[in-house]
Short mmCIF file of C-alpha atoms (C1' of nucleotides) in Angstrom, two decimals:
data_model
loop_
_atom_site.label_atom_id
_atom_site.label_comp_id
_atom_site.label_asym_id
_atom_site.label_seq_id
_atom_site.Cartn_x
_atom_site.Cartn_y
_atom_site.Cartn_z
CA MET A 1 -18.77 -42.09 -0.26
CA GLU A 2 -21.82 -43.36 -2.37
CA HIS A 3 -23.91 -43.89 0.13
CA ARG A 4 -23.72 -40.56 1.07
CA ILE A 5 -24.26 -39.45 -2.70
CA GLU A 6 -27.49 -41.74 -2.47
CA LYS A 7 -28.77 -39.77 0.46
CA ILE A 8 -28.04 -36.64 -1.11
CA LYS A 9 -30.19 -37.62 -4.18
CA LYS A 10 -32.81 -38.56 -1.98
CA GLN A 11 -32.60 -35.17 -0.81
CA LEU A 12 -32.71 -33.50 -3.82
CA HIS A 13 -35.40 -35.45 -5.23
CA SER A 14 -37.74 -34.83 -2.38
CA GLN A 15 -37.65 -31.21 -3.47
CA SER A 16 -38.11 -32.36 -7.07
CA TYR A 17 -34.30 -31.47 -7.88
CA LYS A 18 -32.49 -33.93 -9.77
CA LEU A 19 -28.88 -34.91 -9.46
CA THR A 20 -27.62 -34.06 -12.77
CA PRO A 21 -24.08 -35.54 -13.81
CA GLN A 22 -22.84 -31.66 -12.99
CA ARG A 23 -24.12 -31.47 -9.34
CA GLU A 24 -22.88 -35.22 -8.86
CA ALA A 25 -19.49 -33.89 -9.84
CA THR A 26 -19.58 -31.12 -7.67
CA VAL A 27 -20.92 -33.15 -5.05
CA ARG A 28 -17.78 -35.76 -5.37
CA VAL A 29 -15.54 -32.89 -5.36
CA LEU A 30 -16.67 -31.54 -2.08
CA LEU A 31 -16.96 -35.00 -0.55
CA GLU A 32 -13.32 -35.69 -1.72
CA ASN A 33 -12.39 -32.44 0.17
CA GLU A 34 -14.13 -32.30 2.80
CA GLU A 35 -11.18 -31.20 5.31
CA ASP A 36 -10.64 -28.58 3.42
CA HIS A 37 -12.88 -25.09 3.03
CA LEU A 38 -13.27 -24.46 -0.61
CA SER A 39 -14.25 -21.45 -2.58
CA ALA A 40 -16.56 -21.43 -5.34
CA GLU A 41 -13.76 -21.13 -7.73
CA ASP A 42 -11.91 -23.92 -6.01
CA VAL A 43 -14.59 -26.14 -6.43
CA TYR A 44 -15.00 -25.32 -9.78
CA LEU A 45 -11.17 -25.84 -10.99
CA LEU A 46 -11.71 -29.01 -9.10
CA VAL A 47 -14.60 -30.24 -11.10
CA LYS A 48 -12.97 -29.17 -14.35
CA GLU A 49 -10.59 -31.46 -14.01
CA LYS A 50 -12.87 -34.39 -14.16
CA ALA A 51 -15.38 -32.69 -16.33
CA PRO A 52 -13.83 -30.02 -18.22
CA GLU A 53 -17.06 -28.96 -19.89
CA ILE A 54 -18.82 -27.61 -16.64
CA GLY A 55 -19.20 -24.16 -16.33
CA LEU A 56 -18.54 -21.86 -13.53
CA ALA A 57 -21.98 -20.46 -13.33
CA THR A 58 -23.43 -23.93 -12.74
CA VAL A 59 -20.88 -24.59 -9.84
CA TYR A 60 -22.51 -21.31 -7.90
CA ARG A 61 -25.72 -22.42 -8.76
CA THR A 62 -25.06 -25.79 -7.52
CA LEU A 63 -23.54 -24.76 -4.16
CA GLU A 64 -26.50 -22.48 -3.81
CA LEU A 65 -29.00 -25.39 -4.08
CA LEU A 66 -27.05 -27.73 -1.97
CA SER A 67 -27.06 -24.71 0.79
CA GLU A 68 -30.78 -24.16 0.63
CA LEU A 69 -30.90 -28.16 1.34
CA LYS A 70 -28.38 -27.61 4.08
CA VAL A 71 -26.37 -30.61 2.45
CA VAL A 72 -23.23 -27.62 2.70
CA ASP A 73 -23.03 -24.51 4.88
CA LYS A 74 -22.08 -21.26 3.34
CA ILE A 75 -19.34 -19.58 5.35
CA ASN A 76 -17.47 -16.47 5.29
CA PHE A 77 -14.00 -16.17 6.81
CA GLY A 78 -13.71 -12.42 6.21
CA ASP A 79 -11.27 -12.54 3.27
CA GLY A 80 -13.98 -11.75 0.43
CA VAL A 81 -15.17 -15.37 -0.60
CA SER A 82 -17.62 -17.41 0.53
CA ARG A 83 -16.65 -21.14 1.57
CA TYR A 84 -18.89 -24.46 1.17
CA ASP A 85 -18.44 -26.64 4.03
CA LEU A 86 -20.07 -30.29 3.90
CA ARG A 87 -22.81 -30.81 6.51
CA LYS A 88 -21.58 -33.84 8.50
CA GLU A 89 -23.86 -36.83 8.40
CA GLY A 90 -26.48 -36.64 10.95
CA ALA A 91 -25.32 -33.22 12.25
CA GLU A 92 -28.27 -30.81 12.66
CA HIS A 93 -26.07 -27.69 13.65
CA PHE A 94 -23.05 -26.11 11.81
CA HIS A 95 -19.72 -27.25 12.95
CA HIS A 96 -17.31 -24.73 14.82
CA HIS A 97 -14.11 -23.69 13.38
CA LEU A 98 -10.88 -22.37 14.86
CA VAL A 99 -9.01 -19.82 12.34
CA CYS A 100 -5.33 -19.45 13.48
CA ILE A 101 -4.28 -15.47 12.99
CA GLU A 102 -0.84 -16.47 12.46
CA CYS A 103 -0.49 -19.21 9.88
CA GLY A 104 -4.32 -19.08 8.53
CA SER A 105 -5.03 -22.76 9.43
CA VAL A 106 -8.91 -23.46 9.83
CA LYS A 107 -9.74 -26.68 12.11
CA GLU A 108 -12.93 -27.99 12.37
CA ILE A 109 -14.87 -28.76 15.58
CA GLU A 110 -17.88 -31.17 15.44
CA GLU A 111 -18.97 -31.51 18.96
CA ASP A 112 -21.74 -28.82 19.80
CA LEU A 113 -20.29 -26.96 22.35
CA LEU A 114 -23.15 -24.63 22.32
CA LEU A 115 -25.85 -26.58 23.91
CA ASP A 116 -25.78 -24.82 27.21
CA VAL A 117 -25.38 -21.42 25.66
CA GLU A 118 -28.52 -21.58 23.49
CA LYS A 119 -30.65 -22.61 26.27
CA ILE A 120 -29.50 -19.49 28.03
CA VAL A 121 -30.24 -17.49 24.92
CA GLU A 122 -33.81 -19.10 24.47
CA SER A 123 -34.79 -18.63 28.16
CA GLN A 124 -33.11 -15.04 28.73
CA TRP A 125 -33.63 -13.51 25.37
CA GLY A 126 -36.39 -15.50 24.05
CA PHE A 127 -35.07 -16.22 20.55
CA GLU A 128 -35.78 -19.86 19.39
CA VAL A 129 -32.16 -20.73 18.29
CA LYS A 130 -32.21 -22.98 14.76
CA ASP A 131 -28.67 -22.53 13.72
CA HIS A 132 -25.06 -20.97 14.79
CA ARG A 133 -22.01 -20.07 13.64
CA LEU A 134 -18.72 -19.93 16.00
CA THR A 135 -15.00 -19.12 14.72
CA PHE A 136 -12.45 -18.22 17.41
CA HIS A 137 -9.53 -17.07 16.34
CA GLY A 138 -6.62 -17.41 17.88
CA ILE A 139 -3.18 -19.02 17.52
CA CYS A 140 -3.23 -22.62 16.96
CA ARG A 141 -1.04 -25.47 18.73
CA VAL A 142 1.58 -25.40 15.71
CA CYS A 143 2.14 -21.77 15.95
CA GLN A 144 2.48 -21.44 19.66
CA LYS A 145 5.15 -23.96 19.87
CA GLN A 146 6.93 -22.14 17.05
CA ALA A 147 6.74 -18.90 18.78
CA VAL A 148 7.98 -20.58 21.70
CA ALA A 149 10.90 -22.04 19.51
CA ALA A 150 11.91 -18.58 18.33
CA SER A 151 12.11 -16.93 21.60
CA SER A 152 14.16 -19.56 23.17
CA ALA A 153 16.46 -19.25 20.37
CA LYS A 154 16.64 -15.94 20.68
CA GLU A 155 17.35 -16.11 24.16
CA ASN A 156 20.35 -18.59 23.41
CA LYS A 157 21.51 -15.91 20.44
CA GLU A 158 21.79 -13.14 23.02
CA MET B 1 -19.92 11.24 23.29
CA GLU B 2 -17.13 13.24 23.42
CA HIS B 3 -15.84 11.10 26.13
CA ARG B 4 -15.72 8.46 23.82
CA ILE B 5 -14.17 10.39 20.63
CA GLU B 6 -11.84 11.61 22.95
CA LYS B 7 -10.46 8.07 23.82
CA ILE B 8 -10.77 6.88 20.21
CA LYS B 9 -8.57 9.88 19.27
CA LYS B 10 -6.12 8.87 21.63
CA GLN B 11 -6.06 5.55 20.61
CA LEU B 12 -5.27 6.90 17.27
CA HIS B 13 -2.35 8.81 18.54
CA SER B 14 -0.93 6.31 20.50
CA GLN B 15 -0.20 4.50 16.56
CA SER B 16 0.28 7.65 15.28
CA TYR B 17 -2.55 8.29 13.27
CA LYS B 18 -4.50 11.89 13.36
CA LEU B 19 -8.01 11.82 14.02
CA THR B 20 -9.02 13.93 10.90
CA PRO B 21 -12.27 15.78 10.19
CA GLN B 22 -13.59 12.88 7.75
CA ARG B 23 -12.48 10.10 10.45
CA GLU B 24 -14.27 12.09 12.89
CA ALA B 25 -17.58 12.35 11.36
CA THR B 26 -17.18 8.82 10.50
CA VAL B 27 -17.08 7.86 13.98
CA ARG B 28 -19.60 10.26 15.04
CA VAL B 29 -21.70 8.36 12.50
CA LEU B 30 -20.94 4.98 14.05
CA LEU B 31 -21.75 6.44 17.84
CA GLU B 32 -24.92 7.84 16.77
CA ASN B 33 -26.09 4.65 15.37
CA GLU B 34 -24.29 2.33 17.96
CA GLU B 35 -27.56 -0.12 17.57
CA ASP B 36 -27.40 -0.68 14.11
CA HIS B 37 -25.10 -2.90 11.90
CA LEU B 38 -24.09 -0.48 9.19
CA SER B 39 -22.69 -1.50 6.14
CA ALA B 40 -19.60 0.97 4.37
CA GLU B 41 -22.08 2.47 1.94
CA ASP B 42 -24.83 3.35 4.84
CA VAL B 43 -21.75 5.01 6.51
CA TYR B 44 -20.98 6.52 3.61
CA LEU B 45 -24.58 8.16 3.02
CA LEU B 46 -24.92 9.36 6.83
CA VAL B 47 -21.68 10.76 6.96
CA LYS B 48 -22.57 12.37 3.34
CA GLU B 49 -25.51 14.43 5.09
CA LYS B 50 -23.01 16.22 7.89
CA ALA B 51 -19.66 16.14 5.16
CA PRO B 52 -20.43 16.41 1.96
CA GLU B 53 -17.45 16.52 0.35
CA ILE B 54 -16.23 12.78 1.61
CA GLY B 55 -15.24 10.24 -0.58
CA LEU B 56 -16.56 6.42 -0.44
CA ALA B 57 -12.70 5.28 -0.40
CA THR B 58 -12.00 7.41 2.72
CA VAL B 59 -15.12 5.86 4.73
CA TYR B 60 -13.66 2.76 3.42
CA ARG B 61 -10.10 3.26 4.75
CA THR B 62 -11.53 4.77 7.72
CA LEU B 63 -13.41 1.70 9.09
CA GLU B 64 -10.39 -0.42 7.94
CA LEU B 65 -8.46 1.35 10.08
CA LEU B 66 -10.94 1.41 12.83
CA SER B 67 -11.19 -2.23 12.44
CA GLU B 68 -7.45 -2.58 12.60
CA LEU B 69 -7.03 -0.74 15.96
CA LYS B 70 -10.24 -2.92 17.64
CA VAL B 71 -12.58 0.31 17.94
CA VAL B 72 -14.92 -1.33 15.53
CA ASP B 73 -15.89 -4.95 14.72
CA LYS B 74 -16.17 -6.04 11.06
CA ILE B 75 -18.73 -8.55 10.87
CA ASN B 76 -20.39 -10.39 7.50
CA PHE B 77 -24.11 -11.76 7.99
CA GLY B 78 -23.78 -13.52 4.39
CA ASP B 79 -25.69 -10.96 2.45
CA GLY B 80 -22.57 -10.13 0.39
CA VAL B 81 -21.92 -6.79 2.46
CA SER B 82 -19.45 -6.11 5.46
CA ARG B 83 -21.21 -4.27 8.03
CA TYR B 84 -19.51 -2.53 11.47
CA ASP B 85 -20.26 -2.62 14.64
CA LEU B 86 -18.71 -0.28 17.23
CA ARG B 87 -16.97 -2.47 20.15
CA LYS B 88 -18.40 -1.30 23.62
CA GLU B 89 -16.44 0.58 26.11
CA GLY B 90 -14.43 -1.87 27.48
CA ALA B 91 -15.37 -4.84 26.05
CA GLU B 92 -12.80 -7.47 25.06
CA HIS B 93 -14.55 -9.73 23.04
CA PHE B 94 -16.84 -9.13 20.34
CA HIS B 95 -20.54 -9.31 21.04
CA HIS B 96 -22.67 -12.04 19.99
CA HIS B 97 -25.72 -11.70 17.80
CA LEU B 98 -29.31 -13.15 16.91
CA VAL B 99 -30.72 -12.77 13.74
CA CYS B 100 -33.85 -13.46 12.91
CA ILE B 101 -34.41 -15.63 9.88
CA GLU B 102 -38.32 -14.43 9.45
CA CYS B 103 -37.74 -10.37 9.31
CA GLY B 104 -34.00 -10.28 9.44
CA SER B 105 -33.60 -8.34 12.83
CA VAL B 106 -30.23 -8.33 14.69
CA LYS B 107 -30.19 -8.06 18.42
CA GLU B 108 -26.94 -7.71 20.02
CA ILE B 109 -25.72 -9.57 23.39
CA GLU B 110 -23.43 -7.99 25.38
CA GLU B 111 -22.92 -10.63 27.94
CA ASP B 112 -19.96 -13.20 27.41
CA LEU B 113 -21.45 -16.42 27.09
CA LEU B 114 -18.11 -18.32 25.63
CA LEU B 115 -16.07 -18.12 28.77
CA ASP B 116 -16.53 -21.94 29.25
CA VAL B 117 -16.73 -23.10 25.67
CA GLU B 118 -13.13 -20.95 25.61
CA LYS B 119 -11.62 -22.99 28.37
CA ILE B 120 -12.49 -26.27 26.63
CA VAL B 121 -11.33 -25.25 23.42
CA GLU B 122 -8.04 -24.03 24.83
CA SER B 123 -7.83 -27.54 26.94
CA GLN B 124 -8.74 -29.82 24.86
CA TRP B 125 -7.78 -28.48 21.23
CA GLY B 126 -4.55 -26.56 22.84
CA PHE B 127 -6.16 -23.31 20.86
CA GLU B 128 -5.12 -20.27 22.13
CA VAL B 129 -8.37 -18.23 21.88
CA LYS B 130 -8.00 -14.43 21.07
CA ASP B 131 -11.48 -13.44 19.69
CA HIS B 132 -14.60 -15.06 18.87
CA ARG B 133 -17.63 -14.48 16.47
CA LEU B 134 -21.09 -15.98 17.25
CA THR B 135 -24.16 -15.83 15.68
CA PHE B 136 -27.17 -17.54 16.26
CA HIS B 137 -29.87 -18.01 13.60
CA GLY B 138 -33.36 -18.32 14.67
CA ILE B 139 -36.76 -16.69 15.52
CA CYS B 140 -36.92 -13.84 17.26
CA ARG B 141 -39.54 -13.11 20.34
CA VAL B 142 -41.59 -10.68 17.85
CA CYS B 143 -41.93 -13.45 15.00
CA GLN B 144 -42.46 -15.97 17.30
CA LYS B 145 -45.86 -14.38 18.77
CA GLN B 146 -46.98 -13.51 15.26
CA ALA B 147 -46.75 -16.67 14.22
CA VAL B 148 -48.85 -17.96 17.27
CA ALA B 149 -51.08 -15.08 16.41
CA ALA B 150 -51.65 -16.15 13.03
CA SER B 151 -52.27 -19.91 13.38
CA SER B 152 -54.64 -18.78 15.91
CA ALA B 153 -56.61 -16.67 13.69
CA LYS B 154 -56.74 -19.39 11.46
CA GLU B 155 -58.34 -21.93 13.73
CA ASN B 156 -60.77 -19.44 14.19
CA LYS B 157 -61.32 -18.68 10.56
CA GLU B 158 -62.00 -22.63 10.21
"C1'" DT C 1 -41.71 -43.29 -31.04
"C1'" DC C 2 -42.28 -38.23 -31.74
"C1'" DT C 3 -42.93 -34.26 -30.08
"C1'" DA C 4 -43.74 -30.69 -26.30
"C1'" DT C 5 -42.35 -28.83 -21.89
"C1'" DT C 6 -39.48 -27.72 -18.50
"C1'" DA C 7 -35.46 -27.84 -15.90
"C1'" DA C 8 -30.55 -27.32 -16.59
"C1'" DC C 9 -26.64 -26.03 -18.62
"C1'" DG C 10 -22.64 -22.85 -20.67
"C1'" DA C 11 -21.13 -19.01 -22.20
"C1'" DT C 12 -20.58 -14.54 -21.13
"C1'" DA C 13 -22.41 -10.11 -19.63
"C1'" DA C 14 -23.97 -7.06 -16.09
"C1'" DT C 15 -23.52 -5.97 -10.99
"C1'" DC C 16 -22.11 -4.46 -6.63
"C1'" DA C 17 -18.65 -4.45 -2.67
"C1'" DT C 18 -14.34 -3.27 -2.34
"C1'" DT C 19 -9.64 -2.07 -3.33
"C1'" DA C 20 -5.74 0.46 -6.25
"C1'" DT C 21 -4.14 4.63 -8.43
"C1'" DT C 22 -3.07 9.09 -8.65
"C1'" DA C 23 -2.89 13.85 -8.44
"C1'" DT C 24 -4.44 17.19 -5.04
"C1'" DT C 25 -4.86 19.16 -0.41
"C1'" DT C 26 -3.67 19.40 4.37
"C1'" DA C 27 -0.78 19.21 8.43
"C1'" DG C 28 2.84 19.68 11.26
"C1'" DT C 29 7.77 21.25 11.01
"C1'" DA C 30 12.30 23.07 9.70
"C1'" DT D 1 7.47 30.59 4.27
"C1'" DA D 2 8.65 26.26 1.71
"C1'" DC D 3 9.14 20.99 2.62
"C1'" DT D 4 7.33 16.64 4.17
"C1'" DA D 5 4.36 13.04 4.75
"C1'" DA D 6 0.01 11.70 5.83
"C1'" DA D 7 -4.88 11.80 3.81
"C1'" DT D 8 -8.36 12.74 0.73
"C1'" DA D 9 -11.13 13.15 -3.18
"C1'" DA D 10 -12.64 11.22 -7.72
"C1'" DT D 11 -12.33 7.55 -10.29
"C1'" DA D 12 -10.69 3.46 -12.32
"C1'" DA D 13 -10.09 -1.48 -11.58
"C1'" DT D 14 -10.54 -5.80 -9.68
"C1'" DG D 15 -12.56 -9.65 -8.31
"C1'" DA D 16 -16.87 -12.59 -6.53
"C1'" DT D 17 -21.21 -13.36 -7.89
"C1'" DT D 18 -25.62 -13.01 -10.38
"C1'" DA D 19 -28.55 -12.20 -14.15
"C1'" DT D 20 -29.27 -13.29 -18.90
"C1'" DC D 21 -30.14 -15.75 -23.33
"C1'" DG D 22 -29.97 -19.27 -26.25
"C1'" DT D 23 -28.71 -24.68 -26.09
"C1'" DT D 24 -29.07 -28.90 -24.56
"C1'" DA D 25 -30.89 -32.75 -22.06
"C1'" DA D 26 -34.51 -35.21 -19.39
"C1'" DT D 27 -39.19 -36.08 -18.79
"C1'" DA D 28 -44.34 -36.73 -20.05
"C1'" DG D 29 -48.36 -37.10 -23.12
"C1'" DA D 30 -50.41 -38.24 -27.61
#
DNA sequence: TCTATTAACGATAATCATTATTATTTAGTA
DNA sequence: TACTAAATAATAATGATTATCGTTAATAGA
């Protein structure tokens, strides 16, 4: 964890930004909740637990800054809120998401599945790909099992 | 065009919705601007040209309805506005987008490039894919050429 | 060390897209 | 023709995000 904070600190310094206590607190919250997809409000509330004097605007400013530096990715699942996701160490690309339309869960895929597709896009459309966003909507493993269980229960009943 | 409106009318009727004049005007605007990625506000202004009495809320409601019926897809390019895109006839999936980070242009790709990737997701993550959203960010053909032209001009100057 | 300069901050007002409300209109039907 | 429910227009309300502005903290030079 400290190692990653050091790294982010260097990234900030390289663009002559500072890692202020507020920014550090925000980054720590992101690191501690890496699995989640926090909204700015979520981050604000979590940071407030440790540093109650922080302002919401600062959280927004920090997230925006981290987003520009590609430390976090700003994503939007269509619910009207932006969510912020730490980019994994060394990852060049945005990771992919699996959004379950039943339970709303979001799972991440680290593997880059788009290398071949990007080659096609570059050769066929002459488009130089810099980054991508890929989200699948569907039914997660858990909900599939529940659906099966529910339908067999119904059969027994009938 | 009339053919496609008829089809949408049937889709509405099948769920016992009506194709009111306001809804029809909205659909026509979408059909006439199929290449663009209009925001609700954009649609509203265009519809207003033909049917000035329409209200913004009605446009929102109509777009939401068409979105539920999968007639249009609601997309978000991260600029804080939802955009609405007619789904092509017979298309089962959302089409892909190429967003240029230089000039902001958005190009569509009709071909489904994700069939293989979806198979991997289904087999490896047990996730039943229903739909997808794929956007590439990068530099379009035009901007690439301009960059080349600009750098060679610079060389000549030096 | 002291002061000037600037970045960063907190509080809060402003903005803007979207949604909710409500009274009215329309279409279909008995 | 009158009844009922859906759909609408106008507008108020909401909620996320951004801008403003006075204050604070960090840094650099005298």
